Coordinates of C-alpha atoms and ligand atoms in Angstrom, one line a residue:
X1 CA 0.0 0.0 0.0
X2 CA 2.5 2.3 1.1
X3 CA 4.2 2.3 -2.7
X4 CA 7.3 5.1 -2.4
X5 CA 6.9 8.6 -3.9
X6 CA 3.4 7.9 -5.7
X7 CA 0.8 8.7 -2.5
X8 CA -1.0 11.4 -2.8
X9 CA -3.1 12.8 0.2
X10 CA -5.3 15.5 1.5
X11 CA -6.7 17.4 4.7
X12 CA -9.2 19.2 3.6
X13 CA -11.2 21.6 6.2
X14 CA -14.3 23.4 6.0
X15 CA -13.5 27.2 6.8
X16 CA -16.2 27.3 9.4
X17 CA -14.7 27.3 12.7
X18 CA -11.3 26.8 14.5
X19 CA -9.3 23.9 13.7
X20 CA -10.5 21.5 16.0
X21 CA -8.4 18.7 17.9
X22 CA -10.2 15.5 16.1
X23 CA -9.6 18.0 12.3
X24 CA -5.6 18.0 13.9
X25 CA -5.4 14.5 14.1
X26 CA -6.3 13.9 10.9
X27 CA -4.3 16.4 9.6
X28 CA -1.2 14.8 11.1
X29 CA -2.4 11.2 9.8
X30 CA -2.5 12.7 6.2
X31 CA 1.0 14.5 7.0
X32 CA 2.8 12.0 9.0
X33 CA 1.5 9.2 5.9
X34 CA 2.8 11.6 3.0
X35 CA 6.3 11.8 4.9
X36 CA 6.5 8.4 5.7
X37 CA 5.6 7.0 2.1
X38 CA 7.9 9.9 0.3
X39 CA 4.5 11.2 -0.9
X40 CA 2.3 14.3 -1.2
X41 CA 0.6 16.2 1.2
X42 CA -2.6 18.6 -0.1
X43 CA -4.1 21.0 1.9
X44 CA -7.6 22.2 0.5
X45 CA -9.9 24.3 1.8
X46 CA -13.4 23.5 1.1
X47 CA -15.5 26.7 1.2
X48 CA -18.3 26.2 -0.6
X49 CA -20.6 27.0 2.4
X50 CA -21.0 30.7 1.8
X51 CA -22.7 31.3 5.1
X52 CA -20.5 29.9 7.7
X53 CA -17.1 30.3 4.9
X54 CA -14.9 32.9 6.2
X55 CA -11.8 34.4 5.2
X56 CA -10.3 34.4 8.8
X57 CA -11.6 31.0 9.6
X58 CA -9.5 29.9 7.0
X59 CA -6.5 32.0 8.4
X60 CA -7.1 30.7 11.5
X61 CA -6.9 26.9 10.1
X62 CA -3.6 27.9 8.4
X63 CA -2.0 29.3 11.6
X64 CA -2.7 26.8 13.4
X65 CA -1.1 24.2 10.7
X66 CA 2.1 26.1 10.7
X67 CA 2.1 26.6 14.5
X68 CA 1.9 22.4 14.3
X69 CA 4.7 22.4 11.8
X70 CA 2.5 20.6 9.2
X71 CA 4.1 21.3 6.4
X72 CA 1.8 21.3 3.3
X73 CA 3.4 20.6 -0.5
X74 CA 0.7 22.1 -2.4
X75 CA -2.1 24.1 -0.4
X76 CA -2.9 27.5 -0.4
X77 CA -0.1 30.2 -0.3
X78 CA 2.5 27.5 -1.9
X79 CA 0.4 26.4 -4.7
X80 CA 1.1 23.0 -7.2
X81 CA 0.3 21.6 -10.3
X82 CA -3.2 20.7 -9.0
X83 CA -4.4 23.8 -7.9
X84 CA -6.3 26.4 -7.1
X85 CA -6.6 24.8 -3.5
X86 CA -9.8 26.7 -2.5
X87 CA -13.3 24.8 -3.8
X88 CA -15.0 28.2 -4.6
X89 CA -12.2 28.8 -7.5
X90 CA -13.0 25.3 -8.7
X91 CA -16.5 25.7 -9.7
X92 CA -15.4 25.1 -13.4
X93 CA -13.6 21.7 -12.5
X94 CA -17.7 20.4 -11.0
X95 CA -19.1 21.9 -14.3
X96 CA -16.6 19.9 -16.7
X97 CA -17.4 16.9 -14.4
X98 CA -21.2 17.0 -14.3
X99 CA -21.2 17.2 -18.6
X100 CA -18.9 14.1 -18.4
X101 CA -21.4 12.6 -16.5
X102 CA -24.0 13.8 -18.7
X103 CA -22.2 12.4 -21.8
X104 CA -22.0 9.4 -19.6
X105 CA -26.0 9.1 -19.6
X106 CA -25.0 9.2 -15.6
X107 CA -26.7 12.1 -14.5
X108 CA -30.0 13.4 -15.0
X109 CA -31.9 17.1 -14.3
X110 CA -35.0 17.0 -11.9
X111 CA -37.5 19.5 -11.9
X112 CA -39.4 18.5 -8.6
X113 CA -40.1 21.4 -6.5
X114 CA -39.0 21.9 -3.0
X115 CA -42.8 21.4 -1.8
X116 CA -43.2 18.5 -4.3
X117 CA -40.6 16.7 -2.2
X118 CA -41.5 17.4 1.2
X119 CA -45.3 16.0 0.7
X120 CA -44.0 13.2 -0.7
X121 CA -41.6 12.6 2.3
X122 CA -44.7 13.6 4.4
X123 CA -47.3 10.8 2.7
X124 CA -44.8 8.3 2.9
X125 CA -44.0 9.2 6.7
X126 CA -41.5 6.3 8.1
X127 CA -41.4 4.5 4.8
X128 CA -39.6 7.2 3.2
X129 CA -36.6 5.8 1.0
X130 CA -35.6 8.4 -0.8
X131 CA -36.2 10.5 -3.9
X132 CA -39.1 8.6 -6.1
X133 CA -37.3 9.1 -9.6
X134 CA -40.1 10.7 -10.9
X135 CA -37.8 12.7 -13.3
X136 CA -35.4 9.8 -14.3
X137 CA -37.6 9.1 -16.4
X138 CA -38.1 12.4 -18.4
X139 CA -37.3 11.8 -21.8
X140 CA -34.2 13.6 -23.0
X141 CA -36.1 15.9 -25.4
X142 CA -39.2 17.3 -23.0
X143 CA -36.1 17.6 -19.7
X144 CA -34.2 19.2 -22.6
X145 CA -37.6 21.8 -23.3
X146 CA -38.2 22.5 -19.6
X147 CA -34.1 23.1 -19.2
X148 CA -34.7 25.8 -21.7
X149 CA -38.1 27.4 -20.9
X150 CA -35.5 28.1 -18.1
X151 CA -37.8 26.0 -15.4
X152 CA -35.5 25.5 -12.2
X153 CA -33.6 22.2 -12.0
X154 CA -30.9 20.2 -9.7
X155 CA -29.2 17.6 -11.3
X156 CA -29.0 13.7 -9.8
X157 CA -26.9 11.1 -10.0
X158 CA -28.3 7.9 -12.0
X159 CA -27.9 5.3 -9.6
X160 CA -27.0 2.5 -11.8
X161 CA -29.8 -0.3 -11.8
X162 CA -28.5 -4.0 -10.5
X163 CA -25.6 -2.0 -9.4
X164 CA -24.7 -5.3 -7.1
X165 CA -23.1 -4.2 -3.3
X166 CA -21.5 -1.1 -3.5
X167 CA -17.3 -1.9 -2.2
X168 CA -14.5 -0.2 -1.6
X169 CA -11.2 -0.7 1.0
X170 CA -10.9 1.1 3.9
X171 CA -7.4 1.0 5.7
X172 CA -9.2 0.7 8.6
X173 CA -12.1 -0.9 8.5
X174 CA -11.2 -3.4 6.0
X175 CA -13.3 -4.3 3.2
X176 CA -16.4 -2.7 3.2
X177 CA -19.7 -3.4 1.5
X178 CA -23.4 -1.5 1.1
X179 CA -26.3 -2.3 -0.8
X180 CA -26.4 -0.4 -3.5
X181 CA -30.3 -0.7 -4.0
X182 CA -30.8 1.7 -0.8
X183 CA -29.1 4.3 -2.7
X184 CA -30.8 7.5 -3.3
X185 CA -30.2 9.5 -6.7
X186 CA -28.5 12.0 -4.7
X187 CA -28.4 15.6 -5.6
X188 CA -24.7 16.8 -7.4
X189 CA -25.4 20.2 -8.4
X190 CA -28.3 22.6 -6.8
X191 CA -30.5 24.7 -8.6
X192 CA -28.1 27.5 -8.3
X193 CA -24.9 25.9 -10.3
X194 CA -23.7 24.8 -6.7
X195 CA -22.0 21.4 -6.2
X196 CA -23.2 19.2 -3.4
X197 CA -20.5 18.1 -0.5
X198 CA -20.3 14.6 -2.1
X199 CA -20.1 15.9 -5.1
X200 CA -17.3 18.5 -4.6
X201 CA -14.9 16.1 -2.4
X202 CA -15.0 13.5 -5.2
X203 CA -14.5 15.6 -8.5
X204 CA -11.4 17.4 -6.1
X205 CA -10.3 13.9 -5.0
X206 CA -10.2 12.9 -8.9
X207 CA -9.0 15.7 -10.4
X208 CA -6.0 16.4 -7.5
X209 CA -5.1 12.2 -8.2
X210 CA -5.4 11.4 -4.1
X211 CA -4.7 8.0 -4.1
X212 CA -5.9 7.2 -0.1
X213 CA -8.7 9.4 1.3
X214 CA -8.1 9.7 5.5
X215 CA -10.5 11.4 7.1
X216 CA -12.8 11.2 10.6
X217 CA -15.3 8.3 10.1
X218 CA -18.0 10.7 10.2
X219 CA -17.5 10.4 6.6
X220 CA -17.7 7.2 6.5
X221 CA -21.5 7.2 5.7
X222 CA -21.0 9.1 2.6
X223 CA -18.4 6.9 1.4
X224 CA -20.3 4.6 -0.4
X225 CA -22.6 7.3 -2.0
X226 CA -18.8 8.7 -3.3
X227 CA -18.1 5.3 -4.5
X228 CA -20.8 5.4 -7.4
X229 CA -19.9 9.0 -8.6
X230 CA -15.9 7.8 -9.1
X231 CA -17.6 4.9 -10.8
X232 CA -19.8 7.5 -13.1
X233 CA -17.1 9.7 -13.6
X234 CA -15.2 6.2 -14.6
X235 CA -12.4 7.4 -12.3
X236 CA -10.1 4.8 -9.9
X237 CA -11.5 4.7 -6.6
X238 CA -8.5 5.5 -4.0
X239 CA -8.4 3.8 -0.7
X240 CA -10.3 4.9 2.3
X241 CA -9.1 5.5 6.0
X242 CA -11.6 6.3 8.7
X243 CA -10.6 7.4 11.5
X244 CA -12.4 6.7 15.0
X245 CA -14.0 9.3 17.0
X246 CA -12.2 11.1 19.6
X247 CA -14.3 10.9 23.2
X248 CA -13.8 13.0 26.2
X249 CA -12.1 11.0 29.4
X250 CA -15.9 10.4 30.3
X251 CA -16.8 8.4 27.2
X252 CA -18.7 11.1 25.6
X253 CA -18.1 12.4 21.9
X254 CA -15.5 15.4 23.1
X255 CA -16.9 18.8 22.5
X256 CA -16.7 22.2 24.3
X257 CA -18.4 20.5 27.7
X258 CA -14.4 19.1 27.9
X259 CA -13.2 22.1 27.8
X260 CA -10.3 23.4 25.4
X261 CA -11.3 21.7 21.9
X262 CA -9.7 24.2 19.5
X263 CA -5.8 23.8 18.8
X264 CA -5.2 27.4 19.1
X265 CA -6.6 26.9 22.7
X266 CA -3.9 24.9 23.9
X267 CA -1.5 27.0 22.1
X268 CA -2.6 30.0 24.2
X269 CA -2.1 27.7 27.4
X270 CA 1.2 27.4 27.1
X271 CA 1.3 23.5 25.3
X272 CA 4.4 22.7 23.1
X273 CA 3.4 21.6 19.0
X274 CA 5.8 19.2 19.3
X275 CA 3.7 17.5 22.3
X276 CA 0.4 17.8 20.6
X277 CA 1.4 16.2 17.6
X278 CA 3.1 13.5 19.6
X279 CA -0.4 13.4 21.6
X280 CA -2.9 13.6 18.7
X281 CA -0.5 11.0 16.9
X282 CA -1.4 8.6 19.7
X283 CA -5.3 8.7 19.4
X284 CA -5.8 6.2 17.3
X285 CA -2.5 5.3 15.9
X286 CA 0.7 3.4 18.0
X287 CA 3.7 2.6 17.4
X288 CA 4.2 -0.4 19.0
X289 CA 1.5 -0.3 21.1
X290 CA 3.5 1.0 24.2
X291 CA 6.2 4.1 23.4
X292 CA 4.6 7.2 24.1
X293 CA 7.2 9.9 23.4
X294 CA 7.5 9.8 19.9
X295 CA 9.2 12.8 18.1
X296 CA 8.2 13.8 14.6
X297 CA 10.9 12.4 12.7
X298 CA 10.0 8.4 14.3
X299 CA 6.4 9.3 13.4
X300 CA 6.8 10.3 10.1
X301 CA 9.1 7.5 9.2
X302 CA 6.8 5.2 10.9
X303 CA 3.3 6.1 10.8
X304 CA 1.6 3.6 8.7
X305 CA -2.3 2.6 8.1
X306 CA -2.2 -0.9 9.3
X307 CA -1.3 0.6 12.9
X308 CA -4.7 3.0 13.1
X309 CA -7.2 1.5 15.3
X310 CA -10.8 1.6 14.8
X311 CA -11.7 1.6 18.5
X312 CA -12.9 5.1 20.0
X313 CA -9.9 7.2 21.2
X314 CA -9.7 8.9 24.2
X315 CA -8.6 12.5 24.7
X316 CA -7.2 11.9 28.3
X317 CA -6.3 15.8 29.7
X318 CA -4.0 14.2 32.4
X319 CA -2.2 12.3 30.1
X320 CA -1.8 15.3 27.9
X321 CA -0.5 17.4 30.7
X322 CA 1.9 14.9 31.8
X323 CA 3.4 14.0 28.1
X324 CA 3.7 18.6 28.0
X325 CA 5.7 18.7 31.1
X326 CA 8.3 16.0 29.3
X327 CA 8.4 17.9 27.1
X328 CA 9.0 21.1 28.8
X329 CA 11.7 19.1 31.0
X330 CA 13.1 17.8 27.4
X331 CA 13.5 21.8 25.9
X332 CA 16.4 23.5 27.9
X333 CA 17.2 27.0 28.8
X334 CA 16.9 28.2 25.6
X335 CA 14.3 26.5 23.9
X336 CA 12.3 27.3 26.8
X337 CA 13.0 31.2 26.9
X338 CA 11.9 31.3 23.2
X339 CA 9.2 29.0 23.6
X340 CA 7.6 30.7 27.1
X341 CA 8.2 34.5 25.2
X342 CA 4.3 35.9 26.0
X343 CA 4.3 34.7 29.6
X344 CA 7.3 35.5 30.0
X345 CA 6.9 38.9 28.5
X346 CA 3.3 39.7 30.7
X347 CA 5.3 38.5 33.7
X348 CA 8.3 40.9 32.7
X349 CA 5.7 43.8 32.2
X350 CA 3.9 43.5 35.6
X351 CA 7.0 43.6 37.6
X352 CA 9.0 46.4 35.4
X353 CA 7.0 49.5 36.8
X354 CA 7.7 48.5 40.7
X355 CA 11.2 47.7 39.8
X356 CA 11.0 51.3 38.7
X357 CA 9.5 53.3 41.2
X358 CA 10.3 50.9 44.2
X359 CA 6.8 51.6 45.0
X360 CA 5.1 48.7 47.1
X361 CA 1.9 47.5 44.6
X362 CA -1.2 46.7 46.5
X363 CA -2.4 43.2 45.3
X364 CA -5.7 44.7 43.3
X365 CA -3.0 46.8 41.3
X366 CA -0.5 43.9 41.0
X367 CA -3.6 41.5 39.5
X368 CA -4.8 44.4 37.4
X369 CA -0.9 44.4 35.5
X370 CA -0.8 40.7 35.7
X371 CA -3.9 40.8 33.3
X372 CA -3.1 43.6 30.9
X373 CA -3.4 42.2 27.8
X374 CA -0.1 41.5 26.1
X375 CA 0.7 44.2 23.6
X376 CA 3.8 44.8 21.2
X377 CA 5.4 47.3 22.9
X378 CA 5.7 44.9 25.7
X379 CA 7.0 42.2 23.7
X380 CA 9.6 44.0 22.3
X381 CA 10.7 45.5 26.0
X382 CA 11.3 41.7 26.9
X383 CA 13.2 41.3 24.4
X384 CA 15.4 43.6 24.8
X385 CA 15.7 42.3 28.1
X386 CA 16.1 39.0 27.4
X387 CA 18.9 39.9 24.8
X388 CA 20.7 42.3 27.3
X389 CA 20.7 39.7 30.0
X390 CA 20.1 36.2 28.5
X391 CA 21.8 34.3 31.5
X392 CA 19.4 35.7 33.8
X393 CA 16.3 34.3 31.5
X394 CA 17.8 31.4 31.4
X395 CA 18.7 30.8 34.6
X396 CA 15.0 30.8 35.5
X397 CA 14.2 27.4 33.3
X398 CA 15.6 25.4 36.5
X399 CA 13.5 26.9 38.6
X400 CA 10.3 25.6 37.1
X401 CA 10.8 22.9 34.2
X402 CA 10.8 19.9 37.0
X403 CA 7.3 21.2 37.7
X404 CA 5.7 22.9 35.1
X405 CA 2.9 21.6 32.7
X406 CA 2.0 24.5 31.1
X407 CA 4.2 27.3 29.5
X408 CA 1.7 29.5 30.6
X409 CA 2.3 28.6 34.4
X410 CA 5.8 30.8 34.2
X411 CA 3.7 33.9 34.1
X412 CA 2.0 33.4 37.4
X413 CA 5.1 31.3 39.2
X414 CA 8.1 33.9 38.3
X415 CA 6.2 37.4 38.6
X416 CA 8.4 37.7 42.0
X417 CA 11.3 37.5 39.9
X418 CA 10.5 40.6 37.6
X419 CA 9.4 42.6 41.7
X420 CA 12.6 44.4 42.1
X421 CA 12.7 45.8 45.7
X422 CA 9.2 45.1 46.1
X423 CA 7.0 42.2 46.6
X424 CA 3.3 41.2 46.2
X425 CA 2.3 39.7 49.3
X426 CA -0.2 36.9 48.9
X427 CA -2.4 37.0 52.5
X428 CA -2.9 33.1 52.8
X429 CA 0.5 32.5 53.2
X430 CA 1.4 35.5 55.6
X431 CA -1.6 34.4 57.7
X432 CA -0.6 31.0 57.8
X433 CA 3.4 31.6 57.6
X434 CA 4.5 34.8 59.1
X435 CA 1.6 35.0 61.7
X436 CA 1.7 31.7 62.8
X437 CA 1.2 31.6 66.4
X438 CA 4.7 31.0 68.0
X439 CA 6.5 30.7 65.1
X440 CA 8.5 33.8 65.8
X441 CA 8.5 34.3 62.0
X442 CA 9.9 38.0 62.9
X443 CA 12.6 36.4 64.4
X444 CA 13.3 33.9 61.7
X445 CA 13.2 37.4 58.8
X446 CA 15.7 39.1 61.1
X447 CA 18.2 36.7 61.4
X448 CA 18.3 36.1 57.5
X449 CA 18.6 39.4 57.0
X450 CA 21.7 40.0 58.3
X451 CA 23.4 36.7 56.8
X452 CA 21.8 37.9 53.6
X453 CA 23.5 41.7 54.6
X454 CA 26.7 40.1 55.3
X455 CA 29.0 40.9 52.1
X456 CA 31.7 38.6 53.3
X457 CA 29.2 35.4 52.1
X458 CA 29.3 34.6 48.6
X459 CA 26.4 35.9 46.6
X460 CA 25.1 31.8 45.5
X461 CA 23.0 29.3 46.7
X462 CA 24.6 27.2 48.4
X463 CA 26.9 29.6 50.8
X464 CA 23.7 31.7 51.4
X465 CA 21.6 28.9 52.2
X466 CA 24.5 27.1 54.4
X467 CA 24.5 30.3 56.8
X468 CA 20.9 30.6 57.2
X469 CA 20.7 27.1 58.2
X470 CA 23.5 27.4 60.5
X471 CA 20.8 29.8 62.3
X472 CA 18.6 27.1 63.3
X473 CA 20.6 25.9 66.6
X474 CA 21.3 29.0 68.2
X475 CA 17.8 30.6 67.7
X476 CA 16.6 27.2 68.2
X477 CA 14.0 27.4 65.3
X478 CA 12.9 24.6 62.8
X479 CA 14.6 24.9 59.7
X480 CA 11.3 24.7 58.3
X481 CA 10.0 27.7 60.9
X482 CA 13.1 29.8 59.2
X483 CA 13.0 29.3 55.3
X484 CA 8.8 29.3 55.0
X485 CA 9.3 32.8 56.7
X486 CA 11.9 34.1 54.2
X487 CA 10.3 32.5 51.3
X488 CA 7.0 34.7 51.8
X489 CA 9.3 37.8 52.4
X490 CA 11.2 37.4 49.3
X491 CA 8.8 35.7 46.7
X492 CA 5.3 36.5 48.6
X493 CA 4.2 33.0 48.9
X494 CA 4.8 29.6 50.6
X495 CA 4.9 27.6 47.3
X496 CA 7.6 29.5 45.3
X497 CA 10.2 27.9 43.0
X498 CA 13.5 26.8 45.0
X499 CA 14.1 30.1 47.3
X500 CA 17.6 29.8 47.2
X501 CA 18.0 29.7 43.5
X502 CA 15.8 32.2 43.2
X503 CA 17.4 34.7 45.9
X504 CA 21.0 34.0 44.1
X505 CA 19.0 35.7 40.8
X506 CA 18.0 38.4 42.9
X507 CA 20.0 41.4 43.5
X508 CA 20.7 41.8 47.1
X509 CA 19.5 45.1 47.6
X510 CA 16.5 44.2 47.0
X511 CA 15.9 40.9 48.5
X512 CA 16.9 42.7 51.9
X513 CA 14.3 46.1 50.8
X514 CA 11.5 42.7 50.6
X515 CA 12.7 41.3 53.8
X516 CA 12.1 44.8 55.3
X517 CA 8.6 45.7 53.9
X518 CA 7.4 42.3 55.3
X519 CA 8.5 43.0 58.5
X520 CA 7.2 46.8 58.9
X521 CA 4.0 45.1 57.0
X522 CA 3.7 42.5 59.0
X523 CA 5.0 43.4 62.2
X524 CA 5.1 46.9 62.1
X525 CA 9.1 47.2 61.9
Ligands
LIG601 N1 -14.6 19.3 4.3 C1 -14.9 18.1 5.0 C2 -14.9 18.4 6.5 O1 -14.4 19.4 7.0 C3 -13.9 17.0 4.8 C4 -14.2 16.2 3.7 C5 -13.4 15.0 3.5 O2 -12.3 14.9 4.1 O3 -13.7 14.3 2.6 O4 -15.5 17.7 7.2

């Protein structure tokens, strides 16, 4: 099946939405199968639904294609021999088709009105098998008179009689058989010169020579009514791939109820493309049934057909979450600068007025900043940043890739970094922390202070942390009683990244100018 260089295959998305998970999937199936049989990968837009069509739909499905690195060899914006790539500047291509049907004797025009049809469907209530013929059997010369009296016409496929089972292969599902006798003379073209879905994907399908058709098996109904217009059109019939549904961790089709469905979505919270490729990959495909980190290079040497399941796949969040975190831990320092750029840049532009004024933000102004939106200006002052001082940036990945899931989570868990002299002090943790009852947190912030004062000790970790915990003894505190204290203090909360790591960032001016505010805060001096 997988004959080198001569596969040709498509993704081809209706411009009326977001590019959703389950449309990603089998946009990395088409990908991932052109790379790994050397063949060709289409991407075609299928717009022929004026209403719910847009223009930045269609951008939105591109961007998020690039953001996956799916790499298309003829599409829109690189073009190809078989183009144009968008339906609506094909409309010729259904018109030449439908008058080789025509010569065929394989289509026919019907005249039945609208009403006709629904009180027919009506008399025949559950019964109902589809369109009567009634205009099948027109002969040529009076549908030829009404055609040009101008009367309003669709034209039909001509169902062949005794057709025999209607087959095809599905990579999938195997071989596949319908009765052909079921078979409505389906509508190709409207009244208005429009083609019909089924219509549209198979003349494309021809005329763009896609040898194996992989798409969700929602399709898989109109499969065989596809079948008997390559058959009318006398055109090879590629092989099928239907792929399974994707279901929410609760068994239910996945939809918005899940949350996040739309790629962009998990872009914006901070998942890597190299992880949702991997992920998506996996829902419905393996590679040997138990290796889950697969990078794109394995998958698109590897990915075959014969390894696609048909059973439901599940879009397991934890899983995903997990599986991002690897491959946050996999990035390094640099990678992970570039890659965590907007939260890193909103995190950067809430701290850099305090660092300015020194002022002390109250927490409503601090959370106000925090959500600014993120604007140009601001990305380009972080990047300056970052390029002025690129050791400090990337001397924050430690402090968060063991634990992060989410790009997105640097924003929120580094803000204290971007503080300056000044800290945002969240209340939970000075009630619990630096008012604990007997804690003698003041005590604890005092001591450290003067170690942290004390020029003679090494700005670093290790030294600085050595000499605070060398205070436990003679104040006869908990270590725990003394760092918890200084962690609020200097990062203003109990669950910061490593303190010491951080602190050695840190200038020391203005770890001791926090130390101070949360003791006249907190203690009143
Ligand atoms: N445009 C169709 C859709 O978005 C896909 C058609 C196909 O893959 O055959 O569902």
């Amino acid at each position: 099946m997988n004959t080198k260089g001569t596969t040709r295959v498509r993704f081809a998305p209706s411009p009326t939405g977001m590019l959703h998970v389950g449309g990603a999937r089998t946009a990395i199936y088409n990908w991932a199968f052109a790379r790994a049989t050397g063949g060709t990968f289409v991407l075609r837009i299928e717009d022929t639904d004026p209403e719910r069509s847009t223009e930045e739909n269609t951008q939105i499905i591109l961007r998020a294609m690039r953001w996956l690195g799916l790499d298309w060899d003829e599409g829109p914006e690189v073009g190809g021999d078989y183009g144009p790539y968008f339906q609506m500047q094909r409309m010729d291509t259904y018109t030449a088709a439908l008058e080789t049907l025509k010569e065929r004797g394989a289509a026919y025009p019907c005249f039945c009105t609208k009403e006709e049809l629904d009180a027919k469907r009506e008399a025949a209530g559950e019964a109902y098998s589809g369109y009567d013929r009634t205009c099948r059997n027109l002969s040529p010369e009076e549908a030829q008179a009404r055609i040009d009296a101008g009367e309003s016409h669709v034209w039909r496929l001509k169902v062949p009689e005794n057709h025999g089972p209607i087959e095809f292969i599905d990579a999938v599902y195997g071989h596949m058989s319908f009765p052909a006798e079921v078979m409505d003379d389906m509508i190709l073209v409207r009244s208005d010169g429009s083609p019909t879905y089924n219509f549209a994907v198979v003349c494309d399908d021809v005329n763009m020579a896609i040898t194996h058709v992989i798409r969700g098996d929602d399709h898989l109904s109109n499969t065989p009514r596809q079948v008997l217009i390559y058959e009318a059109l006398g055109a090879p019939i590629p092989t099928f791939a239907h792929l399974s549904m994707i279901l929410g961790s609760d068994g239910k089709k996945l939809s918005k109820r899940h949350g996040a469905t739309s790629v962009e979505e998990y872009k914006d919270a901070g998942y890597l493309s190299d992880c949702m490729v991997n992920f998506l990959a996996l829902l419905g495909w393996s590679l040997d049934g138990e290796t889950t980190i697969i990078d794109r290079e394995t998958l698109c040497r590897e990915f075959s057909l014969e390894r696609v399941t048909k059973k439901d796949a599940v879009f397991d969040e934890a899983k995903l979450d997990w599986m991002n975190g690897q491959y946050i831990q996999a990035l390094g320092p640099q990678n992970w600068v570039e890659a965590s750029r907007p939260w890193l840049a909103r995190a950067h532009a809430a701290g850099y007025p305090y660092v300015q004024s020194a002022l002390v933000p109250t927490p409503e102004q601090g959370e106000e900043r925090v959500r600014d939106a993120l604007n140009e200006e601001q990305l380009a002052a972080f990047d300056d940043s970052y390029r002025a001082n690129p050791a400090f940036y990337e001397a924050l990945y430690p402090l968060v890739a063991e634990r992060e899931t989410t790009l997105n989570e640097a924003e929120d868990k580094l803000a204290y970094m971007f503080w300056g002299p000044a800290v945002l002090l969240d209340e939970a943790s000075v009630n619990k922390v630096l008012r604990k009852e007997g804690a003698r947190a003041d005590e604890a912030l005092r001591a450290c202070r003067d170690v942290l004062a004390d020029e003679s000790i090494p700005w670093s970790c290790d030294p600085l942390q050595d000499a605070c915990k060398a205070l436990c003894e003679p104040l006869d505190i908990k270590p725990k009683n003394l760092f918890q204290p200084l962690r609020v203090a200097v990062c203003g909360n109990m669950v910061s990244p490593p303190l010491f790591e951080s602190i050695e960032l840190m200038k020391r001016e203005d770890v001791l100018a926090r130390i101070d505010f949360a003791l006249s805060e907190v203690f009143g001096g």
